[in-house]
XYZ file of C-alpha atoms in Angstrom:
741
model
C 60.288 39.049 -111.130
C 60.120 41.651 -108.412
C 63.340 43.225 -107.131
C 64.207 43.077 -103.437
C 63.513 46.812 -103.036
C 60.122 46.418 -104.701
C 59.259 43.624 -102.307
C 60.282 45.726 -99.317
C 57.982 48.510 -100.511
C 55.176 45.975 -100.807
C 55.830 44.768 -97.253
C 55.345 48.181 -95.648
C 52.371 49.002 -97.854
C 50.685 45.708 -97.006
C 51.303 46.063 -93.283
C 49.633 49.467 -93.263
C 46.746 48.277 -95.436
C 46.158 45.060 -93.494
C 45.885 46.917 -90.198
C 43.449 49.391 -91.762
C 41.433 46.678 -93.504
C 41.266 43.998 -90.821
C 41.401 46.254 -87.716
C 43.315 43.511 -85.936
C 47.026 43.622 -85.287
C 47.657 39.904 -85.572
C 46.712 40.004 -89.275
C 49.650 42.397 -89.697
C 51.920 39.711 -88.245
C 50.465 37.300 -90.784
C 51.265 39.450 -93.784
C 54.652 40.398 -92.359
C 55.503 36.696 -92.172
C 54.227 36.166 -95.703
C 56.236 39.076 -96.996
C 59.388 37.959 -95.219
C 59.152 34.425 -96.554
C 58.481 35.652 -100.074
C 61.214 38.282 -99.839
C 63.928 35.917 -98.636
C 62.574 32.750 -100.238
C 63.199 30.962 -96.952
C 60.710 28.477 -95.592
C 62.717 28.131 -92.380
C 61.732 31.675 -91.367
C 58.324 30.305 -90.416
C 59.948 27.523 -88.436
C 62.047 30.056 -86.498
C 58.906 31.946 -85.503
C 57.251 28.663 -84.537
C 60.140 27.936 -82.190
C 59.708 31.359 -80.570
C 56.106 30.387 -79.895
C 57.344 27.127 -78.287
C 55.762 24.930 -80.897
C 57.907 21.824 -81.065
C 58.339 19.878 -84.267
C 57.145 16.309 -83.745
C 57.183 13.290 -85.971
C 53.791 12.412 -87.331
C 51.775 9.949 -85.305
C 48.376 8.536 -86.147
C 47.261 9.095 -82.523
C 47.349 11.975 -80.009
C 50.695 12.157 -78.273
C 50.727 11.509 -74.528
C 53.260 12.685 -71.902
C 56.380 10.528 -71.722
C 57.545 8.701 -68.623
C 60.085 11.381 -67.725
C 57.304 13.938 -67.539
C 58.018 15.686 -70.832
C 55.224 16.145 -73.277
C 54.884 17.463 -76.766
C 53.330 20.893 -76.801
C 50.128 21.295 -78.817
C 49.220 24.544 -80.517
C 45.949 25.802 -79.040
C 44.171 27.585 -81.831
C 41.226 29.922 -81.509
C 38.640 30.325 -84.219
C 39.803 33.194 -86.383
C 37.054 35.480 -87.502
C 34.498 34.324 -84.930
C 32.408 36.726 -82.927
C 33.929 38.159 -79.749
C 31.506 37.427 -76.946
C 31.312 39.234 -73.634
C 32.216 37.120 -70.623
C 29.212 36.374 -68.435
C 28.738 34.016 -65.550
C 28.167 30.487 -66.785
C 25.298 28.285 -65.752
C 24.886 24.520 -65.696
C 27.813 22.187 -66.327
C 31.144 23.210 -64.751
C 32.735 22.568 -68.151
C 30.947 25.590 -69.532
C 32.842 28.435 -67.942
C 33.963 31.784 -69.360
C 36.789 31.445 -71.847
C 39.832 33.706 -71.420
C 40.709 36.091 -74.241
C 43.774 34.599 -75.932
C 44.022 36.085 -79.387
C 47.718 36.925 -79.410
C 49.789 33.748 -79.363
C 47.147 31.333 -80.610
C 46.012 33.597 -83.429
C 49.579 34.292 -84.536
C 50.283 30.549 -84.446
C 47.303 29.845 -86.686
C 48.228 32.574 -89.117
C 51.756 31.234 -89.320
C 50.344 27.811 -90.080
C 48.414 29.452 -92.899
C 51.593 31.140 -94.065
C 53.427 27.845 -94.076
C 50.639 26.118 -96.018
C 50.585 28.885 -98.625
C 54.347 28.673 -99.052
C 54.404 24.882 -99.425
C 51.486 24.819 -101.859
C 52.931 27.732 -103.825
C 56.064 25.829 -104.747
C 54.240 22.625 -105.852
C 54.076 21.682 -109.544
C 50.474 21.325 -110.708
C 48.721 19.229 -113.364
C 51.904 17.832 -114.893
C 51.262 14.156 -114.119
C 47.469 14.029 -114.305
C 46.616 15.105 -117.855
C 45.837 11.695 -119.336
C 43.365 11.713 -122.255
C 40.609 9.157 -122.741
C 40.143 8.244 -119.061
C 36.458 7.331 -119.196
C 35.088 5.846 -115.982
C 36.320 2.313 -115.394
C 38.599 2.034 -118.459
C 42.322 1.242 -118.368
C 43.425 4.895 -118.308
C 41.087 5.666 -115.398
C 42.383 2.656 -113.451
C 45.986 3.602 -114.213
C 45.466 7.108 -112.848
C 43.704 5.673 -109.778
C 46.724 3.448 -109.118
C 49.077 6.419 -109.498
C 47.114 8.427 -106.932
C 47.061 5.418 -104.605
C 50.847 5.161 -104.880
C 51.232 8.887 -104.142
C 49.136 8.545 -100.980
C 51.160 5.478 -100.005
C 54.435 7.426 -100.319
C 52.926 10.012 -97.983
C 52.208 7.288 -95.377
C 48.493 8.093 -95.530
C 47.348 4.440 -95.297
C 45.394 4.672 -98.581
C 42.482 2.432 -99.423
C 40.241 1.807 -102.421
C 36.454 1.739 -102.472
C 35.284 -0.554 -105.302
C 31.811 -0.317 -106.841
C 30.153 -2.210 -109.689
C 27.917 0.234 -111.488
C 25.889 0.357 -114.683
C 26.966 3.024 -117.150
C 25.847 3.757 -120.698
C 27.955 3.885 -123.836
C 26.746 5.252 -127.209
C 25.748 2.988 -130.051
C 23.834 4.415 -133.017
C 21.621 7.420 -133.756
C 19.594 8.113 -136.923
C 17.359 11.079 -137.811
C 14.518 10.647 -140.304
C 15.436 10.096 -143.933
C 18.647 12.067 -143.602
C 21.361 10.186 -141.747
C 23.575 12.337 -139.518
C 26.772 10.907 -138.096
C 26.915 11.792 -134.395
C 29.461 10.826 -131.771
C 28.145 12.721 -128.738
C 25.579 11.127 -126.474
C 23.632 11.454 -123.238
C 24.122 8.677 -120.714
C 21.024 7.138 -119.108
C 18.763 8.211 -121.963
C 15.886 5.876 -122.680
C 16.461 3.833 -125.823
C 14.167 3.191 -128.763
C 12.811 4.676 -131.966
C 10.294 7.530 -131.830
C 8.655 9.802 -134.379
C 7.001 13.163 -133.804
C 6.668 16.777 -134.848
C 9.884 18.760 -134.392
C 9.317 21.641 -131.916
C 11.830 24.273 -130.793
C 11.707 25.009 -127.043
C 14.557 27.466 -126.346
C 16.379 26.234 -123.170
C 13.657 23.780 -122.205
C 12.815 25.586 -118.967
C 9.246 25.476 -117.678
C 8.687 29.099 -118.633
C 10.014 28.400 -122.139
C 7.558 25.551 -122.630
C 4.752 27.794 -121.390
C 5.581 30.191 -124.245
C 5.440 27.322 -126.756
C 1.990 26.368 -125.464
C 0.772 29.995 -125.652
C 1.718 29.987 -129.344
C -0.626 26.993 -129.794
C 2.166 24.564 -130.659
C 1.456 21.069 -129.343
C 4.120 19.585 -127.072
C 2.514 16.197 -126.573
C 4.301 13.476 -128.561
C 6.680 16.008 -130.148
C 10.449 15.736 -130.516
C 11.641 18.795 -128.606
C 14.743 20.640 -129.826
C 16.377 22.775 -127.114
C 19.643 24.635 -126.775
C 22.107 23.733 -124.024
C 22.504 26.076 -121.082
C 20.689 27.701 -118.133
C 19.682 24.332 -116.639
C 21.163 20.830 -116.737
C 20.521 18.287 -119.498
C 18.619 16.144 -116.970
C 16.290 19.023 -116.050
C 15.652 19.799 -119.723
C 14.634 16.205 -120.425
C 12.523 15.983 -117.251
C 10.647 19.175 -118.179
C 10.003 17.883 -121.698
C 8.806 14.515 -120.403
C 6.500 16.294 -117.974
C 4.804 18.058 -120.917
C 4.327 14.827 -122.856
C 7.202 15.103 -125.358
C 8.391 11.834 -126.880
C 12.105 12.738 -127.216
C 14.604 15.577 -126.724
C 17.434 16.884 -128.892
C 20.006 19.253 -127.324
C 22.456 21.436 -129.240
C 24.961 24.249 -128.452
C 23.729 27.558 -129.846
C 26.177 30.156 -131.116
C 24.735 32.725 -128.688
C 25.870 30.610 -125.731
C 28.824 28.568 -126.985
C 31.710 29.695 -129.155
C 32.329 26.270 -130.657
C 33.385 25.064 -134.059
C 30.479 23.660 -136.049
C 31.120 19.970 -135.365
C 31.922 20.070 -131.646
C 30.006 17.274 -129.901
C 28.442 17.378 -126.443
C 28.550 14.656 -123.802
C 26.542 14.452 -120.601
C 23.928 12.507 -118.693
C 20.181 12.884 -118.187
C 19.695 11.176 -114.815
C 17.854 13.660 -112.598
C 19.833 12.536 -109.597
C 23.292 11.271 -108.709
C 24.908 7.875 -108.323
C 24.106 4.623 -110.078
C 20.423 4.995 -111.072
C 19.978 1.210 -110.956
C 20.821 1.041 -107.229
C 19.000 4.137 -105.895
C 19.495 4.840 -102.208
C 21.864 1.934 -101.581
C 25.471 1.213 -102.593
C 26.561 -0.808 -105.606
C 29.127 -2.936 -103.794
C 29.698 -6.337 -105.345
C 28.172 -8.104 -102.345
C 24.998 -6.014 -102.489
C 21.853 -7.852 -103.469
C 20.536 -5.665 -106.246
C 16.747 -5.346 -106.099
C 14.832 -4.801 -109.349
C 14.396 -1.048 -108.926
C 15.405 2.125 -110.737
C 15.876 5.732 -109.765
C 12.791 7.907 -110.076
C 15.071 10.386 -111.886
C 15.650 8.153 -114.924
C 13.917 9.546 -118.033
C 11.434 7.443 -119.940
C 12.057 9.203 -123.258
C 15.115 9.167 -125.556
C 17.524 12.122 -125.575
C 20.484 12.944 -127.786
C 22.958 15.784 -128.324
C 23.494 17.406 -131.722
C 26.349 19.374 -133.191
C 25.808 22.989 -134.173
C 25.869 22.238 -137.892
C 23.133 19.582 -137.580
C 20.991 21.890 -135.441
C 21.158 24.644 -138.098
C 19.839 22.250 -140.754
C 16.919 21.239 -138.525
C 16.064 24.822 -137.555
C 16.043 25.879 -141.205
C 13.342 23.284 -141.977
C 11.312 23.460 -138.762
C 8.521 25.868 -139.897
C 5.668 26.942 -137.649
C 4.962 30.255 -135.866
C 7.709 32.713 -134.995
C 8.018 33.603 -131.284
C 7.717 37.138 -129.972
C 10.912 39.199 -129.959
C 10.679 39.584 -126.182
C 10.477 35.831 -125.571
C 14.240 35.325 -125.596
C 13.940 32.451 -128.057
C 16.261 34.032 -130.630
C 19.690 32.446 -130.638
C 22.905 33.339 -132.382
C 22.411 31.684 -135.782
C 21.816 34.461 -138.305
C 20.709 32.067 -141.024
C 17.627 30.808 -139.100
C 14.537 32.553 -137.706
C 14.014 30.220 -134.703
C 10.426 29.290 -135.515
C 8.620 27.031 -133.049
C 7.842 24.178 -135.453
C 5.118 21.619 -134.930
C 4.893 21.067 -138.709
C 7.614 18.650 -139.871
C 8.048 15.066 -138.643
C 11.388 13.765 -137.441
C 12.423 10.258 -136.432
C 14.942 9.647 -133.678
C 16.549 6.344 -132.801
C 18.755 5.970 -129.721
C 20.514 2.692 -128.981
C 22.800 3.539 -126.068
C 24.190 0.353 -124.575
C 24.119 -0.329 -120.830
C 27.373 -1.830 -119.528
C 28.579 -2.988 -116.123
C 31.781 -1.290 -114.963
C 34.080 -1.691 -111.999
C 35.087 1.716 -110.671
C 37.585 2.633 -107.956
C 37.440 5.522 -105.506
C 40.847 6.158 -103.938
C 41.304 7.610 -100.438
C 44.127 8.803 -98.235
C 43.899 10.207 -94.710
C 45.839 12.372 -92.288
C 44.394 11.546 -88.890
C 43.672 14.150 -86.259
C 45.292 14.296 -82.841
C 42.279 15.248 -80.698
C 39.194 14.118 -82.636
C 40.429 11.659 -85.276
C 36.870 10.372 -85.745
C 35.769 13.774 -87.102
C 36.989 14.666 -90.549
C 36.597 16.845 -93.559
C 36.712 15.373 -97.059
C 38.434 17.076 -99.970
C 37.419 15.399 -103.212
C 37.989 15.617 -106.951
C 36.592 13.808 -109.979
C 39.239 11.800 -111.821
C 37.503 10.559 -114.991
C 36.604 12.527 -118.116
C 34.976 11.844 -121.481
C 37.634 13.835 -123.332
C 40.680 15.633 -122.001
C 38.619 17.049 -119.127
C 41.413 19.432 -118.186
C 39.383 22.016 -116.245
C 36.778 19.494 -115.152
C 39.058 16.794 -113.732
C 42.800 17.264 -114.314
C 43.189 20.511 -112.358
C 41.089 19.268 -109.428
C 42.960 15.963 -109.205
C 46.270 17.828 -109.247
C 45.114 20.190 -106.472
C 43.927 17.198 -104.420
C 47.291 15.430 -104.544
C 49.337 18.588 -103.956
C 47.236 19.544 -100.930
C 47.753 16.046 -99.538
C 51.507 16.510 -99.963
C 51.420 19.966 -98.359
C 49.486 18.883 -95.275
C 51.656 15.790 -94.908
C 54.796 17.920 -95.010
C 53.376 20.272 -92.379
C 52.606 17.331 -90.079
C 55.795 15.384 -90.782
C 58.329 18.197 -90.712
C 56.803 21.349 -89.259
C 55.020 20.391 -86.052
C 51.477 20.796 -87.359
C 48.996 18.739 -85.301
C 45.479 18.888 -86.775
C 42.756 18.428 -84.205
C 40.562 16.606 -86.697
C 41.284 14.343 -89.635
C 41.553 15.132 -93.337
C 40.406 12.639 -95.972
C 41.504 13.096 -99.592
C 39.193 11.364 -102.095
C 39.631 10.725 -105.816
C 36.246 9.857 -107.329
C 35.485 7.896 -110.485
C 32.419 8.124 -112.771
C 31.855 11.773 -111.981
C 30.873 12.414 -115.599
C 27.821 10.190 -115.139
C 26.449 12.260 -112.246
C 28.821 11.952 -109.267
C 28.392 8.173 -109.357
C 31.525 7.248 -107.382
C 30.963 9.871 -104.682
C 27.259 9.080 -104.280
C 27.863 5.335 -104.030
C 30.327 6.022 -101.213
C 27.761 8.196 -99.422
C 25.116 5.489 -99.831
C 27.486 2.840 -98.507
C 28.004 4.633 -95.196
C 24.671 6.435 -94.897
C 24.020 5.331 -91.306
C 27.142 6.898 -89.820
C 28.707 9.325 -92.260
C 26.872 12.424 -90.992
C 28.271 11.804 -87.482
C 31.838 11.844 -88.781
C 32.130 14.012 -91.906
C 31.406 17.634 -91.026
C 32.406 19.344 -94.297
C 32.999 18.448 -97.939
C 35.187 20.668 -100.157
C 34.803 19.969 -103.873
C 37.894 20.626 -106.002
C 36.163 20.039 -109.339
C 36.353 22.935 -111.772
C 38.184 25.237 -109.349
C 39.905 26.967 -112.290
C 37.731 27.941 -115.270
C 39.126 31.336 -116.146
C 40.479 34.620 -114.863
C 38.593 37.667 -113.656
C 35.928 36.400 -111.269
C 35.210 34.191 -108.267
C 32.026 32.210 -107.655
C 30.981 29.707 -105.003
C 28.065 27.481 -104.031
C 27.787 26.358 -100.429
C 25.682 25.537 -97.428
C 24.921 28.744 -95.502
C 26.917 27.224 -92.632
C 30.064 27.855 -94.693
C 29.362 31.432 -95.822
C 31.369 33.012 -92.998
C 34.315 30.672 -93.608
C 34.338 31.616 -97.293
C 34.393 35.314 -96.425
C 37.158 34.863 -93.841
C 39.268 32.878 -96.285
C 38.827 35.545 -98.952
C 40.060 38.215 -96.530
C 43.060 36.168 -95.521
C 43.876 35.342 -99.120
C 43.617 38.860 -100.490
C 47.123 40.144 -99.838
C 49.014 36.868 -99.733
C 47.879 36.145 -103.304
C 49.348 39.480 -104.333
C 52.606 38.753 -102.515
C 53.092 35.381 -104.127
C 51.405 36.031 -107.479
C 51.571 39.756 -108.319
C 50.805 38.966 -111.972
C 47.277 37.839 -111.009
C 46.216 41.392 -110.215
C 42.712 40.849 -111.665
C 41.951 38.225 -109.034
C 43.214 40.510 -106.282
C 40.936 43.314 -107.484
C 37.955 40.957 -107.640
C 38.633 39.720 -104.089
C 38.965 43.246 -102.699
C 36.226 45.192 -104.428
C 33.561 42.516 -104.833
C 32.108 40.060 -102.320
C 32.083 36.360 -103.062
C 29.426 35.793 -105.741
C 27.254 33.054 -104.301
C 24.964 31.031 -106.522
C 22.488 28.318 -105.491
C 23.937 24.819 -105.518
C 22.410 22.982 -108.479
C 21.793 19.287 -108.977
C 24.775 18.942 -111.341
C 27.207 20.416 -108.794
C 29.616 17.681 -107.549
C 29.063 18.890 -103.957
C 25.261 18.640 -104.224
C 24.782 14.984 -103.126
C 26.872 15.639 -100.010
C 24.576 18.513 -99.030
C 21.144 17.384 -100.238
C 21.491 13.591 -99.903
C 23.719 13.190 -96.818
C 23.223 16.481 -94.982
C 26.928 17.370 -94.931
C 27.867 21.082 -95.172
C 29.497 21.358 -98.594
C 31.181 23.937 -100.795
C 32.368 24.218 -104.378
C 34.164 27.276 -105.720
C 35.479 28.462 -109.067
C 37.908 31.051 -110.350
C 36.116 31.940 -113.550
C 35.508 34.611 -116.151
C 32.311 36.642 -115.742
C 30.793 34.424 -118.421
C 30.478 30.673 -117.861
C 33.226 28.235 -118.910
C 31.415 26.490 -121.752
C 33.788 23.641 -122.596
C 32.696 21.123 -119.955
C 31.596 17.867 -121.568
C 33.396 18.506 -124.866
C 36.706 17.599 -126.468
C 37.635 21.298 -126.223
C 38.239 21.159 -122.461
C 42.025 21.109 -122.940
C 45.071 22.743 -121.398
C 45.349 25.121 -124.357
C 41.739 26.236 -123.993
C 42.096 26.791 -120.252
C 45.307 28.743 -120.776
C 43.391 30.983 -123.159
C 40.615 31.496 -120.590
C 43.144 32.328 -117.845
C 45.337 34.581 -119.990
C 48.139 31.980 -119.700
C 48.006 32.034 -115.902
C 46.589 28.533 -115.348
C 49.422 27.398 -113.061
C 49.304 30.558 -110.926
C 45.524 30.482 -110.531
C 45.621 26.742 -109.804
C 48.088 27.423 -106.977
C 45.798 30.164 -105.635
C 42.803 27.785 -105.776
C 44.804 25.146 -103.886
C 45.789 27.693 -101.251
C 42.180 28.851 -100.921
C 40.936 25.288 -100.361
C 43.856 24.624 -98.014
C 43.086 27.678 -95.884
C 39.454 26.576 -95.498
C 40.575 23.068 -94.566
C 43.092 24.469 -92.079
C 40.382 26.396 -90.237
C 38.103 23.366 -90.185
C 40.610 20.887 -88.757
C 42.451 23.099 -86.300
C 40.136 25.758 -84.875
C 38.739 24.822 -81.476
C 35.198 25.254 -82.745
C 34.018 24.026 -86.111
C 34.018 26.925 -88.568
C 30.322 26.451 -89.300
C 28.191 29.543 -88.655
C 24.665 28.452 -87.700
C 23.350 32.025 -87.732
C 23.918 32.290 -91.492
C 20.909 29.996 -92.050
C 18.533 32.666 -90.706
C 18.243 34.656 -93.943
C 17.751 31.531 -96.068
C 15.044 30.217 -93.729
C 13.258 33.548 -93.535
C 13.132 33.835 -97.321
C 11.830 30.271 -97.726
C 9.153 30.650 -95.051
C 8.174 33.999 -96.580
C 7.596 32.235 -99.895
C 5.162 29.830 -98.209
C 3.299 32.743 -96.585
C 2.970 34.515 -99.935
C 1.745 31.371 -101.702
C -0.960 30.624 -99.135
C -2.112 34.248 -99.216
C -2.455 34.066 -103.022
C -4.403 30.801 -102.796
C -6.807 32.355 -100.300
C -7.630 35.028 -102.892
C -8.841 32.401 -105.381
C -12.604 32.165 -104.881
C -13.045 28.408 -105.281
C -10.077 27.689 -102.989
C -10.952 30.134 -100.215
C -13.046 27.669 -98.207
C -10.322 25.027 -98.466
C -7.416 27.163 -97.291
C -9.126 29.540 -94.836
C -8.056 27.351 -91.883
C -4.590 26.757 -93.287
C -1.960 28.942 -91.635
C 1.835 28.924 -92.038
C 2.222 30.504 -88.591
C 3.311 27.194 -87.071
C 6.086 26.972 -89.642
C 7.139 30.504 -88.759
C 7.206 29.602 -85.074
C 9.465 26.644 -85.886
C 11.725 29.096 -87.675
C 11.733 31.180 -84.478
C 12.680 28.072 -82.498
C 15.600 27.515 -84.858
C 16.856 31.064 -84.377
C 16.497 30.864 -80.576
C 18.379 27.567 -80.555
C 21.154 29.161 -82.627
C 21.363 32.077 -80.185
C 21.475 29.713 -77.200
C 24.280 27.806 -78.874
C 26.324 30.970 -79.308
C 25.624 31.979 -75.711
C 27.011 28.625 -74.580
C 30.059 29.169 -76.788
C 30.601 32.565 -75.152
C 30.496 30.965 -71.713
C 32.751 28.017 -72.461
C 36.468 27.581 -71.956
C 37.428 26.280 -75.397
C 40.640 24.792 -73.981
C 38.363 22.234 -72.309
C 38.372 19.527 -74.985
C 35.261 17.719 -73.757
C 33.200 20.906 -73.521
C 34.386 21.936 -76.972
C 33.452 18.540 -78.400
C 29.935 18.845 -76.944
C 29.503 22.210 -78.642
C 30.806 20.840 -81.944
C 28.375 17.922 -81.678
C 25.525 20.410 -81.530
C 26.854 22.332 -84.526
C 27.222 19.109 -86.538
C 23.561 18.188 -86.050
C 22.214 21.208 -87.937
C 22.692 20.266 -91.602
C 21.762 16.627 -91.200
C 18.661 17.481 -89.162
C 17.391 19.485 -92.134
C 17.002 16.213 -94.086
C 13.347 15.241 -94.035
C 12.772 12.040 -92.032
C 9.391 11.637 -93.720
C 10.553 10.632 -97.224
C 12.401 7.568 -98.470
C 15.979 8.090 -99.734
C 15.218 5.464 -102.404
C 12.302 7.408 -103.895
C 13.365 10.930 -102.876
C 17.168 10.908 -102.475
C 17.615 14.668 -102.015
C 15.755 15.059 -98.721
C 17.077 18.469 -97.646
C 14.253 20.764 -96.538
C 15.763 23.807 -98.258
C 18.087 22.498 -100.969
C 16.534 19.146 -101.842
C 14.151 18.157 -104.637
C 10.638 16.888 -104.005
C 7.271 17.748 -102.506
C 8.753 17.945 -98.992
C 10.879 21.050 -99.688
C 9.791 24.547 -98.724
C 10.235 25.601 -102.368
C 7.777 22.921 -103.511
C 5.304 23.789 -100.738
C 5.401 27.389 -101.980
C 4.203 26.190 -105.425
C 1.730 23.351 -104.864
C -1.953 23.982 -105.572
C -3.164 20.632 -104.187
C -4.667 21.786 -100.885
C -4.623 18.343 -99.237
C -0.979 17.909 -100.185
C -0.266 21.417 -98.936
C -1.803 20.620 -95.538
C 0.296 17.467 -95.161
C 3.595 18.831 -96.385
C 3.268 22.028 -94.345
C 2.826 20.011 -91.156
C 5.752 17.714 -91.950
C 8.025 20.623 -92.856
C 7.130 22.358 -89.589
C 8.200 19.380 -87.516
C 11.264 18.824 -89.677
C 12.414 22.358 -88.868
C 11.420 22.121 -85.203
C 13.326 18.838 -84.959
C 16.425 20.588 -86.278
C 16.049 23.292 -83.612
C 15.646 20.639 -80.902
C 18.757 18.800 -82.068
C 20.771 22.016 -81.917
C 19.781 22.589 -78.284
C 21.481 19.363 -77.258
C 20.206 18.247 -73.848
C 16.629 17.021 -73.797
C 15.928 18.890 -70.556
C 16.803 22.168 -72.279
C 14.273 21.752 -75.069
C 11.581 24.315 -75.684
C 9.003 22.350 -77.656
C 6.443 25.141 -77.626
C 6.178 26.394 -81.182
């Protein structure tokens, strides 16, 4: 515990540092308020300052409050977007609603920062994880349903009008696995594996990446009809199986190597191999009970069996595999000292997989705090509830953060005068272990309208995996919000949690480490399937948390990874998510920065240019590609950037206190992500339609790799108009469009 004098020293030090670091005086007020609340342990300090700003405490109403008959009205806090660019006032053109906005940083900015202070204080005193660590809560079983009912009851106590979304999905449970003449007892399994009995030569393929399989081929080891043994890591199980199937393998075995996973010898792995998300037997449409299920399957379902192995079983197989030894520079050597990691192709192995398909009823649980200005616009904060084992880091922590944030926002609305402009939806998903099944089924159920209402998704899955680093995956639209939230959180984390000094150092000295959003990220279907700006973030050690999908994902293991600071880091993660949500629901403008897409687009278009240039240098392709130019795609990129600049010019010339004008601007911002979904592919056959982050021949990444010239011609044209259509949507009015690309 810090003494009062120590805290006072911190206050003055932080005030000086915050002014130097942020260059804006109102951030000093923010940290002064934080310090005062922490110093005196008095929440009502914030309420006193609110009263000085004439912010009246009102009882929560589901609808915007109107003036009363006697002429009195409840005052609403007018909040400006913190961290946005400061534009120079110029004379407005066009609609009278778009007129220069007055500079009003002082009161509104201080009010927002005090709201942030209040949120941090409320969240900081919440107990985390205590009531949500229930073992054995596999999707749809009694424990999962019991936890769903508990969350429903919590939302009901908070007067959030909770509801349940029920789906009837097909999941897989393990049955029996046998290997050759030697019978190994295995309890791990991979859901959605093909079933059957296959025999083939055992081949070792490192991580099962495309480049790894190229090395196997170069060593003259046949992949066709083999049983491919790969080590877990680098890419998802589903991608490993898809790569193997693409090379003609008949089955895949996946094991945890000692170089990547510090497991005991008999630790089993669980996972799924559906190269997609949602119920693979209802692709592109929801699995509600009243849905007429057509006889179709997801294109991402594998046609070959796959199974996980324990480390001890893998060692026995690698010792007998034979075949050539890979080059030292290949990266094929793992951590087992007793094996040489030969490539195999000599010894036969028989694999039998009898996973059983079962129908399950799953429940998604929702609660909402409705906005006062735009209740039909909302962010969603979501967390997976189910787990194959304990699932402490994977599901328990996220579920706890979800419920505590719901309580914190409710308390701010009910007791502290907070009036969010837009709504917040809190979602507890089931069947996340099977590939975000519950979340994807919800997205499929409301596909026609969801992009016009949900403008951001914040994933709370895996927010705490360790101590010493911070990592995030997000739509570029959310990059600026992430950076702003990190700045705001830097000193307040230190004030409330001085013991977590490592996190403070990471936040200050290192930028947010962004990584591409992968197909197994819980936020991925929101971004790539529905076109909703999405973010997932993790407090994590520099190395990856390796206990997902095992029985070792427990509270004791997470405490070890966090140096016994799990509760403190969980509170920080909740505050970080809460600060992002606060910006999104109460800034005048949506905290989505369209300009941040420029770098991503430029890089992707550059990849297409480079690919076409390389093709033109191949003699037999020169005649076919000589008339093919990516310049039209580049011009569409220019249209996008001009549309983004025009949008920001309109923002600069708009009075953001004008609610209708502000809503028009936000409408234009909301079109960007969804307009990047390709309208030229079917969501049934190609669910991840995003031009930049999707999967399929329509993406710029795929165009930059294809060698089929006819396909290249077609996809290049479609991608050009996809991007131009996004630029047109951002402009807004049809009479303002510049269709010349």
